[in-house]
Short mmCIF file of C-alpha atoms in Angstrom, two decimals:
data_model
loop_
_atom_site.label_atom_id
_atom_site.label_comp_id
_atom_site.label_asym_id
_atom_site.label_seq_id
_atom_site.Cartn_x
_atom_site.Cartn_y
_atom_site.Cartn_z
CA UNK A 132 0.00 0.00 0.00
CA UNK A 133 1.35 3.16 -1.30
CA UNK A 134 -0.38 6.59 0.10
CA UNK A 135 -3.23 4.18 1.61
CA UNK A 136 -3.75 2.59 -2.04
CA UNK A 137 -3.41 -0.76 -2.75
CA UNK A 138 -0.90 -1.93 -5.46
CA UNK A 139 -1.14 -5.41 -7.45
CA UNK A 140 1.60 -6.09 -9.47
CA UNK A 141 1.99 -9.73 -10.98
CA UNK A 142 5.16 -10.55 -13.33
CA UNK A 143 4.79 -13.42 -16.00
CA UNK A 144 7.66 -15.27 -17.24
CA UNK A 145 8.84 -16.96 -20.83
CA UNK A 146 9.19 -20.55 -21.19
CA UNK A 147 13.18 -19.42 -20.46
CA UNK A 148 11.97 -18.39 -17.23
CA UNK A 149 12.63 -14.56 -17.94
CA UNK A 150 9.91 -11.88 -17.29
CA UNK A 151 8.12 -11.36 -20.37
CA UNK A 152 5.99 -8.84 -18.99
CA UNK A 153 4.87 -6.92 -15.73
CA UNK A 154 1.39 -5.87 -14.92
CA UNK A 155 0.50 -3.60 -11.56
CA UNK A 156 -2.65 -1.87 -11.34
CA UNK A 157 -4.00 0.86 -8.71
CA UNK A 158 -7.00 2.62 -9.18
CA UNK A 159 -5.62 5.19 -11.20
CA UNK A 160 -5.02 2.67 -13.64
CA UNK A 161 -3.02 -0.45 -15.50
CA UNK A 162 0.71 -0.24 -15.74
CA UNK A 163 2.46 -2.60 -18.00
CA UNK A 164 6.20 -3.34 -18.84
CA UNK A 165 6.96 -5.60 -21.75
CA UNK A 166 10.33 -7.07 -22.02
CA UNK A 167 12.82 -8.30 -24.60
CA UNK A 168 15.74 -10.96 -23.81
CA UNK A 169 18.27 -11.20 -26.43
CA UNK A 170 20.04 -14.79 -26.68
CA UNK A 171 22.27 -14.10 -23.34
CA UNK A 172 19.19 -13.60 -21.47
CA UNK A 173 19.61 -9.43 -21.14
CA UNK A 174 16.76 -7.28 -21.36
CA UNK A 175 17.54 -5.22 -24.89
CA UNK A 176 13.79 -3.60 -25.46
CA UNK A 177 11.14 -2.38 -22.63
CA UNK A 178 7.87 -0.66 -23.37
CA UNK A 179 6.05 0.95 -20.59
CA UNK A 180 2.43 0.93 -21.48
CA UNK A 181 -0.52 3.00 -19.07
CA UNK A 182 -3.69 2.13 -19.32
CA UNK A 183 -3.58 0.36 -22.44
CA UNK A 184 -1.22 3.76 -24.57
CA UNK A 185 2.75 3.36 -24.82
CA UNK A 186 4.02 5.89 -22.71
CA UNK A 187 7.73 5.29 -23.70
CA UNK A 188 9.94 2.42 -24.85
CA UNK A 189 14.29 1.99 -24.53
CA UNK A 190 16.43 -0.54 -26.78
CA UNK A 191 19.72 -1.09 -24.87
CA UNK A 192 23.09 -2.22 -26.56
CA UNK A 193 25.75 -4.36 -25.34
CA UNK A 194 29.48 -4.52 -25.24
CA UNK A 195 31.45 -6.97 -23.61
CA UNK A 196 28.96 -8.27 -20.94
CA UNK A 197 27.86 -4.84 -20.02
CA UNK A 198 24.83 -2.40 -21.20
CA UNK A 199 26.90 0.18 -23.48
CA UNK A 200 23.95 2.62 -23.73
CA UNK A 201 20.05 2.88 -23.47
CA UNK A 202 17.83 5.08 -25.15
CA UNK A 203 14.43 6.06 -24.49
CA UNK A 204 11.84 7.18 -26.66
CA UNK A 205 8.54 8.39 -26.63
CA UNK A 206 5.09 7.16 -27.73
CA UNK A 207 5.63 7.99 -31.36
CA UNK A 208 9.23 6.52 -30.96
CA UNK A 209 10.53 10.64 -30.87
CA UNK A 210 14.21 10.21 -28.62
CA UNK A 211 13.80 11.06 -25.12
CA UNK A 212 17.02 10.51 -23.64
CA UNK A 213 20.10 8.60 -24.04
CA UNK A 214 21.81 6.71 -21.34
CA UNK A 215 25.64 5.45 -21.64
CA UNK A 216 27.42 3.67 -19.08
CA UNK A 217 31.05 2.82 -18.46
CA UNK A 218 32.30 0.03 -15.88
CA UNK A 219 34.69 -1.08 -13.35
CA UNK A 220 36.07 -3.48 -15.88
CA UNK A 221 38.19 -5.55 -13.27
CA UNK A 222 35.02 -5.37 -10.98
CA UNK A 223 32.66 -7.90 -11.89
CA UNK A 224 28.83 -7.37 -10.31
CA UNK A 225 28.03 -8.95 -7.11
CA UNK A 226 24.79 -6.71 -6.97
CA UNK A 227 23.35 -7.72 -10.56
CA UNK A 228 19.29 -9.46 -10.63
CA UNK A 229 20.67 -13.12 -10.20
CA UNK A 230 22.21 -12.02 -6.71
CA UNK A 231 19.58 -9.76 -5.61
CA UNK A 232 16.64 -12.08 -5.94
CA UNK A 233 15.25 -10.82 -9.31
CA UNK A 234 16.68 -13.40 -11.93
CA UNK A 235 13.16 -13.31 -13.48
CA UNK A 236 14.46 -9.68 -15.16
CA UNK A 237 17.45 -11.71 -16.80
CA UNK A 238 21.17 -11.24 -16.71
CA UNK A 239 22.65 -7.60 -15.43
CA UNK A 240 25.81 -6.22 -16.71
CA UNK A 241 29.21 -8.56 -16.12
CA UNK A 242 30.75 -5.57 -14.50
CA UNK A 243 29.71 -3.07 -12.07
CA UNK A 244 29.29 0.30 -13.07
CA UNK A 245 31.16 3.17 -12.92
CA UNK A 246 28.94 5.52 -14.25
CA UNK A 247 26.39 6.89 -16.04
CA UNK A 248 25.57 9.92 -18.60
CA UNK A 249 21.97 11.11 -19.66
CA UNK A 250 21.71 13.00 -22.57
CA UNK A 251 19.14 14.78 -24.77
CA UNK A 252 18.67 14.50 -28.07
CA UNK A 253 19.79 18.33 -28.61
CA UNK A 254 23.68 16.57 -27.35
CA UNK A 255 23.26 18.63 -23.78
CA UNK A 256 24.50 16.28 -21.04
CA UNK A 257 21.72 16.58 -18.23
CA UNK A 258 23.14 14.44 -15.72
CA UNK A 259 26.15 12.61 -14.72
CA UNK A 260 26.58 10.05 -12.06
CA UNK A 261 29.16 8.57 -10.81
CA UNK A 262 29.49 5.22 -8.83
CA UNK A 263 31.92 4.07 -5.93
CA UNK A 264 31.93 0.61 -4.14
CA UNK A 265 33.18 -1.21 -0.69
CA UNK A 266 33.61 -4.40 -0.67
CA UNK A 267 33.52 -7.65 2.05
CA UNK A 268 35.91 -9.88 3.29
CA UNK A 269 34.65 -12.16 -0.06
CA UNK A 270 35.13 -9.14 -2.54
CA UNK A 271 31.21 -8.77 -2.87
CA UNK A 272 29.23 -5.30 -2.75
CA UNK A 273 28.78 -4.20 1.03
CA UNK A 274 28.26 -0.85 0.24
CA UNK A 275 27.45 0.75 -3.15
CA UNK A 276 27.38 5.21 -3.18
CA UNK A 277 26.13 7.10 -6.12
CA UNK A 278 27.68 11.12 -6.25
CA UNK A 279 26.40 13.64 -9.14
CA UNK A 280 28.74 15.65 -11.02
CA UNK A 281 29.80 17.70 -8.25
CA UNK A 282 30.70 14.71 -6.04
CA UNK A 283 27.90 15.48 -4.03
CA UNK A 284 26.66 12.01 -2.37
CA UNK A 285 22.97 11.37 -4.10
CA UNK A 286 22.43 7.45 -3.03
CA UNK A 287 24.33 4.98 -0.54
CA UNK A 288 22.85 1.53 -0.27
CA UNK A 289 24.21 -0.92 2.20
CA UNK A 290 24.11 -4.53 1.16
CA UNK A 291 23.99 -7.08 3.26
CA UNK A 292 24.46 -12.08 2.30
CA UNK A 293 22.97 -14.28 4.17
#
């Protein structure tokens, strides 16, 4: 429950055992994700439809293991944004779905990342963050910070194994 309204959300899976699609409705309305595995089991296309419209859709490439760049369009496929990422190439990621209980979504990035750039179509950069990691005795993720631009701290998540 989410500002005292319920939530349903149900996720069904291909034959492969990857989410094919996500459905969560509230009473404003129907919210569905539709996703596209390549043969490595990565998501490379996502639609987000509301209430039966697309609202917006990304196609991601791949290099090396790792999501090279994302971009997002609108309902009548017009570029929203661009995402590129760049990784801790010696780092691979402890903190992709298979370890964090969501395997259903696929196979994450080989790598963590180091960061990310959004950009507009125009070529303006809009926002830049950067990504730093501690690690456990095992050299898994205990500790994963996000800073902007400026180095100002805008996420730290603490990551616990049992």
């Amino acid at each position: 429950s989410l500002h005292g309204m319920t939530l349903t959300s149900n996720i069904f899976l291909s034959p492969a055992g990857y989410a094919d699609s996500s459905v969560a409705v509230d009473p404003s309305g129907t919210y569905i994700e539709l996703y596209v595995h390549d043969a490595d089991g990565r998501i490379t296309q996502s639609k987000d439809m509301v209430s039966g419209k697309l609202y917006n859709a990304s196609i991601s490439t791949f290099k090396d293991g790792n999501e090279a760049s994302r971009v997002i369009t609108d309902s009548s496929s017009k570029p929203r944004v661009s995402l590129f990422f760049d990784y801790y190439t010696d780092k691979p990621n402890s903190i992709g779905y298979e370890n964090m209980g969501m395997k259903f979504l696929g196979n994450d990035s080989k790598n963590l990342m180091k960061k990310f750039v959004q950009v507009l179509p125009t070529g303006d950069t809009i926002r830049t963050m950067n990504f730093s990691y501690h690690f456990d005795d095992k050299g898994r993720v205990s500790q994963k910070a996000v800073y902007d631009n400026h180095g100002i701290l805008a996420d730290s998540t603490n990551i616990s194994y049992y």
